[in-house]
Coordinates of N, CA and C in Angstrom, one line a residue:
Chain Q
M13 N 0.8 -1.1 0.0 CA 0.0 0.0 0.2 C 0.9 1.2 -0.1
K14 N 2.2 1.4 0.9 CA 2.7 2.3 0.7 C 3.9 2.3 0.4
T15 N 4.0 1.3 -0.9 CA 5.2 1.4 -1.9 C 5.1 2.5 -2.9
V16 N 6.4 3.0 -3.2 CA 6.3 4.1 -4.0 C 6.4 3.7 -5.5
L17 N 5.4 4.1 -6.1 CA 5.2 3.7 -7.5 C 6.6 3.8 -8.4
G18 N 6.7 3.0 -9.1 CA 7.8 2.9 -10.1 C 7.6 4.3 -11.2
H19 N 8.6 5.0 -11.9 CA 8.4 5.7 -12.8 C 8.8 5.6 -14.4
A20 N 9.2 4.2 -14.4 CA 9.3 3.9 -15.9 C 8.5 4.2 -16.9
D21 N 7.4 4.0 -16.5 CA 6.2 4.3 -17.9 C 5.6 5.5 -17.3
R22 N 6.1 6.6 -17.0 CA 5.2 7.7 -16.4 C 4.2 8.0 -17.3
A23 N 4.3 8.3 -18.5 CA 3.3 8.8 -19.7 C 1.9 7.7 -19.7
A24 N 2.3 6.3 -19.3 CA 0.9 5.6 -19.5 C 0.6 5.0 -18.4
L25 N 1.3 5.1 -17.2 CA 1.2 4.6 -15.9 C -0.2 4.5 -15.2
L26 N -0.3 6.3 -15.4 CA -1.8 6.6 -14.7 C -2.8 6.4 -15.3
P27 N -3.2 6.6 -16.6 CA -4.2 6.5 -17.2 C -4.6 4.8 -17.0
R28 N -3.3 3.9 -17.1 CA -3.5 2.5 -16.7 C -4.1 2.1 -15.5
L29 N -3.5 2.9 -14.4 CA -4.4 2.8 -13.2 C -5.6 3.5 -13.1
G30 N -6.0 4.1 -14.0 CA -7.5 4.4 -14.1 C -7.8 5.9 -13.5
V31 N -6.8 6.6 -13.7 CA -6.9 8.3 -13.5 C -6.6 8.7 -14.4
N32 N -7.5 9.9 -14.8 CA -7.3 10.5 -16.0 C -7.0 12.1 -15.7
G33 N -6.1 12.6 -16.6 CA -5.8 13.9 -16.6 C -4.5 14.1 -15.4
W34 N -4.1 13.2 -14.7 CA -3.2 13.5 -13.8 C -2.0 13.3 -14.4
D35 N -1.0 14.1 -13.7 CA 0.7 14.0 -14.3 C 1.4 14.1 -13.1
Y36 N 2.5 13.4 -13.3 CA 3.8 13.5 -12.3 C 4.4 15.0 -12.5
E37 N 4.7 15.3 -11.3 CA 5.4 16.8 -11.1 C 6.8 16.4 -11.8
S38 N 7.5 17.3 -12.0 CA 9.0 17.0 -12.7 C 10.0 16.5 -11.7
D39 N 9.8 16.4 -10.4 CA 10.8 15.8 -9.7 C 10.5 14.1 -9.4
P40 N 9.6 13.4 -9.7 CA 8.3 13.0 -9.8 C 7.8 12.3 -8.6
T41 N 7.7 12.9 -7.4 CA 7.4 12.6 -6.1 C 5.9 12.8 -5.9
A42 N 5.1 13.7 -7.0 CA 3.7 13.9 -6.8 C 3.4 13.8 -8.0
I43 N 1.9 13.5 -7.9 CA 1.0 13.8 -9.0 C -0.1 15.0 -8.8
T44 N -0.6 15.5 -10.1 CA -1.1 16.8 -10.2 C -2.2 16.8 -10.9
K45 N -3.1 17.5 -10.8 CA -4.3 17.8 -11.5 C -5.0 19.0 -11.6
T46 N -5.3 19.8 -12.2 CA -6.1 20.9 -12.2 C -7.6 20.6 -12.5
F47 N -8.6 20.9 -11.6 CA -9.9 20.6 -11.8 C -10.6 22.0 -12.3
R48 N -11.6 22.3 -13.0 CA -12.0 23.7 -13.5 C -13.3 23.5 -13.4
F49 N -14.0 24.6 -12.7 CA -15.4 24.9 -12.6 C -16.0 26.1 -13.1
S50 N -17.2 26.1 -13.2 CA -17.5 27.6 -13.9 C -17.7 28.8 -12.9
N51 N -17.6 28.4 -11.4 CA -17.5 29.8 -10.6 C -17.1 29.0 -9.2
F52 N -16.6 29.7 -8.5 CA -16.3 29.5 -6.9 C -17.3 28.5 -6.1
R53 N -18.5 28.8 -6.3 CA -19.4 27.7 -5.5 C -19.3 26.2 -5.9
E54 N -19.1 26.2 -7.3 CA -19.1 25.0 -7.6 C -17.8 24.1 -7.3
A55 N -16.8 25.2 -7.8 CA -15.6 24.6 -7.2 C -15.4 24.5 -5.5
F56 N -16.1 25.0 -4.8 CA -15.7 24.5 -3.5 C -16.7 23.4 -3.0
A57 N -18.0 23.5 -3.6 CA -18.7 22.3 -3.5 C -18.3 21.0 -3.9
W58 N -17.2 20.9 -4.9 CA -16.3 19.7 -5.1 C -15.4 19.5 -4.4
M59 N -14.8 20.7 -3.9 CA -13.7 20.6 -2.5 C -14.3 20.0 -1.5
T60 N -15.6 20.4 -1.0 CA -16.1 19.7 0.0 C -16.5 18.2 0.1
Q61 N -17.1 17.7 -1.2 CA -17.0 16.5 -1.3 C -15.4 15.9 -1.4
A62 N -14.8 16.3 -1.8 CA -13.2 15.9 -1.7 C -12.8 15.9 -0.5
A63 N -13.0 16.8 0.3 CA -12.6 16.8 1.6 C -12.9 15.5 2.5
F64 N -14.6 15.0 2.4 CA -14.7 14.0 3.1 C -14.2 12.9 2.5
W65 N -13.8 12.5 1.2 CA -13.1 11.3 0.9 C -11.7 11.2 1.3
A66 N -11.1 12.5 1.4 CA -9.5 12.8 2.2 C -10.0 12.3 3.6
E67 N -10.6 13.0 4.3 CA -10.8 12.5 5.6 C -11.2 10.8 5.9
K68 N -11.9 10.4 5.0 CA -12.3 9.4 5.2 C -11.1 8.1 4.8
M69 N -10.4 8.3 4.2 CA -9.0 7.6 3.5 C -8.2 8.0 4.8
D70 N -8.3 9.0 5.4 CA -7.0 9.6 6.2 C -6.0 9.8 5.1
H71 N -6.2 10.4 4.1 CA -4.8 10.9 3.5 C -5.3 12.2 2.5
H72 N -4.5 13.1 2.7 CA -5.2 14.5 2.5 C -4.4 15.1 1.2
P73 N -4.8 15.6 0.3 CA -4.5 16.5 -0.8 C -3.8 17.9 -0.3
E74 N -2.8 18.1 -1.0 CA -2.2 19.7 -1.1 C -3.0 20.1 -2.0
W75 N -3.7 21.2 -1.8 CA -4.7 21.9 -3.0 C -4.7 23.5 -3.0
S76 N -4.8 24.0 -3.9 CA -5.3 25.5 -4.1 C -6.4 25.5 -4.8
N77 N -7.0 26.9 -4.5 CA -8.0 27.1 -5.3 C -8.1 28.6 -5.5
V78 N -8.6 28.9 -6.9 CA -8.7 30.3 -7.4 C -10.0 30.4 -7.9
Y79 N -10.8 30.8 -7.6 CA -12.3 31.0 -8.1 C -12.8 29.9 -8.5
G80 N -12.7 29.6 -9.9 CA -13.3 28.1 -10.3 C -12.3 27.1 -10.9
E81 N -11.0 27.3 -10.4 CA -10.1 26.2 -10.4 C -9.5 25.7 -9.2
V82 N -9.3 24.4 -9.1 CA -8.4 23.8 -7.9 C -7.7 22.8 -8.7
T83 N -6.6 23.3 -8.0 CA -5.4 22.4 -8.3 C -4.8 21.4 -7.2
V84 N -4.8 20.2 -7.4 CA -4.7 19.1 -6.5 C -3.1 18.7 -6.4
R85 N -2.5 18.3 -5.6 CA -1.4 17.7 -5.8 C -1.4 16.6 -4.6
L86 N -0.8 15.1 -4.9 CA -1.0 14.1 -4.2 C 0.3 13.6 -4.0
T87 N 0.9 13.0 -2.8 CA 2.0 12.5 -2.5 C 1.9 11.8 -1.5
T88 N 2.7 10.9 -1.0 CA 2.2 10.1 0.5 C 3.9 10.5 1.1
H89 N 3.9 11.4 1.9 CA 5.0 12.1 2.5 C 5.8 10.9 3.3
S90 N 4.9 9.8 4.2 CA 5.8 8.8 4.9 C 6.5 7.9 3.8
A91 N 6.0 8.0 2.6 CA 6.8 7.0 1.7 C 7.6 7.8 0.9
G92 N 7.5 9.0 0.7 CA 8.5 9.8 0.0 C 8.1 9.9 -1.6
G93 N 6.8 9.4 -1.8 CA 6.6 9.4 -3.2 C 5.2 9.2 -3.8
V94 N 4.7 8.9 -4.8 CA 3.5 8.4 -4.9 C 3.3 6.8 -4.6
T95 N 2.3 6.6 -4.1 CA 1.9 5.3 -3.6 C 0.4 5.1 -4.1
E96 N 0.0 3.8 -4.1 CA -1.3 3.4 -4.1 C -2.6 4.3 -3.5
L97 N -2.2 4.7 -2.2 CA -3.1 5.6 -1.6 C -3.2 7.2 -2.5
D98 N -2.4 7.3 -3.2 CA -2.7 8.6 -4.0 C -3.6 8.3 -5.3
V99 N -3.2 6.9 -5.7 CA -3.9 6.8 -6.8 C -5.6 6.4 -6.5
D100 N -5.4 5.7 -5.4 CA -6.9 5.6 -4.7 C -7.5 7.0 -4.8
L101 N -7.0 8.0 -4.1 CA -7.5 9.2 -3.9 C -7.9 9.6 -5.2
A102 N -6.7 9.9 -6.2 CA -7.2 10.2 -7.3 C -8.2 10.0 -7.8
Q103 N -8.6 8.5 -8.0 CA -9.7 7.9 -8.5 C -11.1 8.5 -7.5
R104 N -11.0 8.5 -6.7 CA -12.1 9.1 -5.8 C -12.4 10.4 -6.4
L105 N -11.3 11.3 -6.8 CA -11.5 12.8 -7.1 C -12.0 12.7 -8.4
D106 N -11.7 12.2 -9.2 CA -11.9 11.7 -10.6 C -13.6 11.7 -10.6
A107 N -13.9 10.6 -9.7 CA -15.3 10.1 -9.8 C -16.3 11.1 -9.2
I108 N -15.8 12.2 -8.4 CA -17.0 13.1 -7.9 C -17.6 13.4 -9.0
Chain I
M9 N -14.3 52.4 -3.0 CA -14.1 50.9 -2.5 C -13.3 50.1 -3.3
K10 N -13.0 50.4 -4.5 CA -12.0 49.7 -5.3 C -10.7 50.5 -5.7
T11 N -10.5 51.4 -4.5 CA -9.3 52.2 -4.5 C -8.0 51.4 -4.0
V12 N -7.0 51.4 -4.8 CA -5.7 50.6 -4.2 C -5.2 50.9 -2.9
L13 N -5.2 50.6 -2.0 CA -4.5 51.1 -0.7 C -2.8 51.7 -1.1
G14 N -2.7 52.7 -0.2 CA -1.2 53.2 -0.5 C -0.4 52.3 0.2
H15 N 0.9 52.1 -0.2 CA 1.9 51.3 0.5 C 2.8 52.1 1.6
A16 N 2.6 53.4 1.8 CA 3.7 54.2 2.4 C 3.8 53.5 3.9
D17 N 2.6 53.2 4.7 CA 3.0 52.6 6.0 C 2.7 51.4 6.2
R18 N 3.6 50.2 5.3 CA 3.1 48.9 5.1 C 3.2 48.4 6.5
A19 N 3.8 48.6 7.0 CA 4.0 47.6 8.3 C 3.0 47.9 9.4
A20 N 2.5 49.4 9.4 CA 1.3 49.7 10.2 C 0.1 49.6 9.8
L21 N -0.1 50.0 8.6 CA -1.4 49.8 8.0 C -2.4 48.8 8.3
L22 N -2.1 47.6 8.2 CA -3.0 46.4 8.1 C -3.7 46.2 9.5
P23 N -2.9 46.4 10.6 CA -3.1 46.5 12.0 C -4.1 47.7 12.2
R24 N -3.8 48.8 11.8 CA -4.5 49.7 12.0 C -5.8 50.0 11.4
L25 N -6.0 49.3 10.2 CA -7.3 48.6 9.6 C -8.0 47.7 10.2
G26 N -7.3 47.1 11.2 CA -8.0 45.9 12.2 C -7.8 44.7 11.8
V27 N -6.7 44.3 10.9 CA -6.4 43.0 10.4 C -5.2 42.4 11.1
N28 N -4.8 41.2 11.8 CA -4.0 41.0 12.5 C -3.3 39.6 11.9
G29 N -2.1 39.8 11.8 CA -1.2 38.8 11.0 C -1.1 38.6 9.8
W30 N -1.8 39.8 9.1 CA -1.5 39.7 7.4 C -0.3 40.5 7.2
D31 N 0.0 40.2 6.1 CA 1.2 41.2 5.7 C 1.1 41.4 4.0
Y32 N 1.9 42.4 3.6 CA 2.0 42.6 2.3 C 3.1 41.6 1.5
E33 N 2.8 41.2 0.3 CA 3.6 40.4 -0.3 C 4.8 41.2 -1.0
S34 N 6.0 40.7 -1.4 CA 6.8 41.5 -1.8 C 6.5 42.3 -2.9
D35 N 5.5 41.9 -3.6 CA 5.4 43.0 -4.9 C 4.7 44.3 -4.5
P36 N 3.7 44.8 -3.7 CA 3.0 44.3 -2.7 C 1.6 44.6 -3.1
T37 N 1.1 43.8 -4.2 CA -0.2 43.7 -4.8 C -1.3 42.9 -4.4
A38 N -0.9 42.0 -3.0 CA -1.8 41.4 -2.4 C -1.2 41.4 -0.9
I39 N -2.3 41.0 0.2 CA -1.9 40.5 1.5 C -2.1 39.0 1.5
T40 N -1.5 38.4 2.4 CA -1.3 37.1 2.7 C -1.4 36.7 4.3
K41 N -1.7 35.6 4.6 CA -1.8 35.3 6.0 C -1.8 33.7 5.9
T42 N -1.3 33.1 6.9 CA -1.3 31.6 7.0 C -2.2 31.1 8.3
F43 N -3.2 30.5 8.1 CA -4.3 30.3 9.5 C -3.6 28.8 9.8
R44 N -3.5 28.4 10.9 CA -3.1 27.0 11.5 C -3.7 26.5 12.2
F45 N -4.3 25.0 12.0 CA -5.4 24.6 13.0 C -4.8 23.2 13.2
S46 N -5.5 22.4 14.0 CA -4.9 20.9 14.9 C -5.1 19.8 13.7
N47 N -5.6 20.1 12.8 CA -6.0 18.8 11.8 C -6.8 19.4 10.5
F48 N -6.9 18.5 9.6 CA -7.4 18.8 8.2 C -8.9 19.0 8.5
R49 N -9.3 18.5 9.5 CA -11.0 18.8 9.5 C -11.0 20.0 10.0
E50 N -10.6 20.7 11.1 CA -10.8 21.7 11.5 C -10.3 22.8 10.6
A51 N -9.3 22.6 9.6 CA -8.9 23.7 8.5 C -10.1 24.0 7.5
F52 N -10.5 22.5 7.2 CA -11.5 22.6 6.0 C -12.9 23.2 6.6
A53 N -13.2 23.0 8.0 CA -14.2 23.7 8.5 C -14.4 25.0 8.5
W54 N -13.1 25.7 8.7 CA -12.8 27.1 8.9 C -13.0 27.5 7.6
M55 N -12.5 26.8 6.2 CA -12.4 27.4 4.8 C -13.8 27.2 4.6
T56 N -14.6 26.6 4.9 CA -16.2 26.2 4.6 C -16.8 27.8 4.9
Q57 N -16.6 28.1 5.9 CA -17.3 29.2 6.6 C -16.5 30.5 5.7
A58 N -15.3 30.6 5.6 CA -14.6 31.5 4.8 C -15.3 31.6 3.5
A59 N -15.7 30.3 3.0 CA -16.2 30.2 1.5 C -17.7 30.9 1.3
F60 N -18.3 30.7 2.6 CA -19.6 31.5 2.5 C -19.5 32.9 2.5
W61 N -18.5 33.6 3.5 CA -18.5 34.9 3.5 C -18.0 35.3 2.1
A62 N -16.9 34.6 1.5 CA -16.2 35.0 0.0 C -17.5 35.3 -1.1
E63 N -18.4 34.2 -0.9 CA -19.6 34.0 -2.0 C -20.3 35.4 -1.6
K64 N -20.7 35.5 -0.3 CA -21.7 36.6 0.1 C -21.1 37.8 -0.5
M65 N -19.7 38.0 -0.2 CA -19.1 39.5 -0.7 C -18.7 39.3 -2.1
D66 N -19.0 38.4 -2.8 CA -18.6 38.2 -4.1 C -17.2 38.6 -4.3
H67 N -16.1 38.2 -3.2 CA -14.8 38.5 -3.4 C -14.3 37.4 -2.9
H68 N -13.3 36.7 -3.7 CA -12.8 35.3 -3.4 C -11.4 35.4 -3.3
P69 N -11.2 34.6 -2.1 CA -9.5 34.2 -1.9 C -9.0 33.5 -3.1
E70 N -7.5 33.7 -2.9 CA -6.8 32.7 -3.5 C -6.0 31.8 -2.3
W71 N -6.5 30.8 -2.4 CA -5.9 29.8 -1.0 C -5.3 28.7 -1.3
S72 N -4.4 28.1 -0.5 CA -4.2 27.1 -0.5 C -4.3 26.2 1.2
N73 N -4.0 24.7 1.0 CA -4.4 24.0 2.1 C -3.5 22.6 2.3
V74 N -2.6 22.6 3.4 CA -1.9 21.6 3.3 C -2.3 20.9 4.8
Y75 N -3.1 19.9 5.0 CA -3.4 19.4 6.1 C -4.0 20.5 6.9
G76 N -3.2 20.7 8.2 CA -3.8 21.9 9.1 C -3.9 23.3 8.8
E77 N -3.1 23.5 7.6 CA -2.7 24.9 7.3 C -3.3 25.5 6.3
V78 N -3.8 26.6 6.2 CA -4.5 27.4 5.1 C -4.0 28.4 4.9
T79 N -3.1 28.9 3.6 CA -2.5 30.1 3.2 C -3.3 31.1 2.4
V80 N -3.8 31.9 2.8 CA -4.7 32.8 2.1 C -4.2 34.1 1.4
R81 N -4.5 34.3 0.1 CA -3.9 35.5 -0.5 C -4.9 36.4 -0.8
L82 N -4.8 37.6 -0.5 CA -6.1 38.5 -1.1 C -5.7 39.6 -1.9
T83 N -6.4 39.8 -3.1 CA -6.0 41.3 -4.0 C -7.3 41.2 -4.8
T84 N -7.3 42.6 -5.3 CA -8.7 42.9 -6.0 C -8.2 43.0 -7.4
H85 N -8.3 41.9 -8.1 CA -7.8 41.9 -9.6 C -8.2 43.0 -10.6
S86 N -9.3 43.4 -10.4 CA -10.0 44.5 -11.0 C -9.2 45.8 -10.8
A87 N -8.4 46.2 -9.5 CA -8.0 47.2 -9.4 C -6.5 47.0 -9.3
G88 N -6.0 46.0 -9.5 CA -4.6 45.6 -9.7 C -3.7 45.8 -8.2
G89 N -4.7 45.5 -7.3 CA -3.8 45.9 -5.8 C -4.7 45.5 -5.0
V90 N -4.2 46.0 -3.7 CA -5.1 45.7 -2.4 C -6.1 46.8 -2.1
T91 N -7.2 46.7 -1.9 CA -8.5 47.5 -1.6 C -8.9 47.1 -0.6
E92 N -10.1 48.1 -0.3 CA -11.1 48.1 1.1 C -11.5 46.5 1.3
L93 N -12.0 46.0 -0.1 CA -12.6 44.6 -0.1 C -11.7 43.9 0.5
D94 N -10.5 43.7 0.3 CA -9.6 42.9 0.8 C -9.4 42.9 2.3
V95 N -9.4 44.1 2.8 CA -9.5 44.3 4.3 C -10.9 43.9 4.9
D96 N -11.9 44.2 4.3 CA -13.3 43.8 4.6 C -13.1 42.2 4.8
L97 N -12.5 41.4 3.7 CA -12.7 40.1 3.8 C -11.8 39.6 4.8
A98 N -10.5 40.0 4.9 CA -9.5 39.7 5.8 C -10.0 39.9 7.3
Q99 N -10.8 41.0 7.7 CA -11.8 41.1 8.8 C -12.2 40.0 9.2
R100 N -13.3 39.7 7.9 CA -14.2 38.4 8.1 C -13.4 37.2 8.6
L101 N -12.3 36.9 7.8 CA -11.5 35.6 8.1 C -10.8 35.6 9.2
D102 N -10.4 36.8 9.9 CA -9.8 36.8 11.1 C -10.9 36.6 12.2
A103 N -12.1 36.8 12.1 CA -13.4 36.9 12.9 C -13.8 35.7 12.9
I104 N -13.6 34.5 12.0 CA -14.2 33.3 12.3 C -13.7 32.5 13.4

């Protein structure tokens, strides 16, 4: 669960894991995605649903919001990189 | 309402306006403050209250959250700097 994912197939790995629109950062110890909404209210409503998932999974995003845009960064600090926990949360966020 | 505040007394101005712990960015077209909470749930509960104020005032923060920490950046884009709108929102956020 807490094993850092390999980076060999970076471009193909994430879609194969079932998450869309996520990409590794340049470092690549984290994955990021920007979610876009038509206004602040919709963006924050989405964040609220995401927050409940994060709390339930006890795995929390690093995220920022500017009006209708939410940029999410996922990493597993204790493992020093991207693990299945991040992929699981990414899938939940994609499904909201 | 939409007049950019002068920067002459930067250090003293914000406390005099009734906001605490806020500071100008180096540029100084925005003010920022980091709010700290004991966990994600408390941080996001605070963000939710802040979101309602922002929506009510139709003035929205640029903000980021990492676990129990929320960093808020306030600026008035239409004015190109800090205005009374930002100070009003800062006061609301301080009061939550």
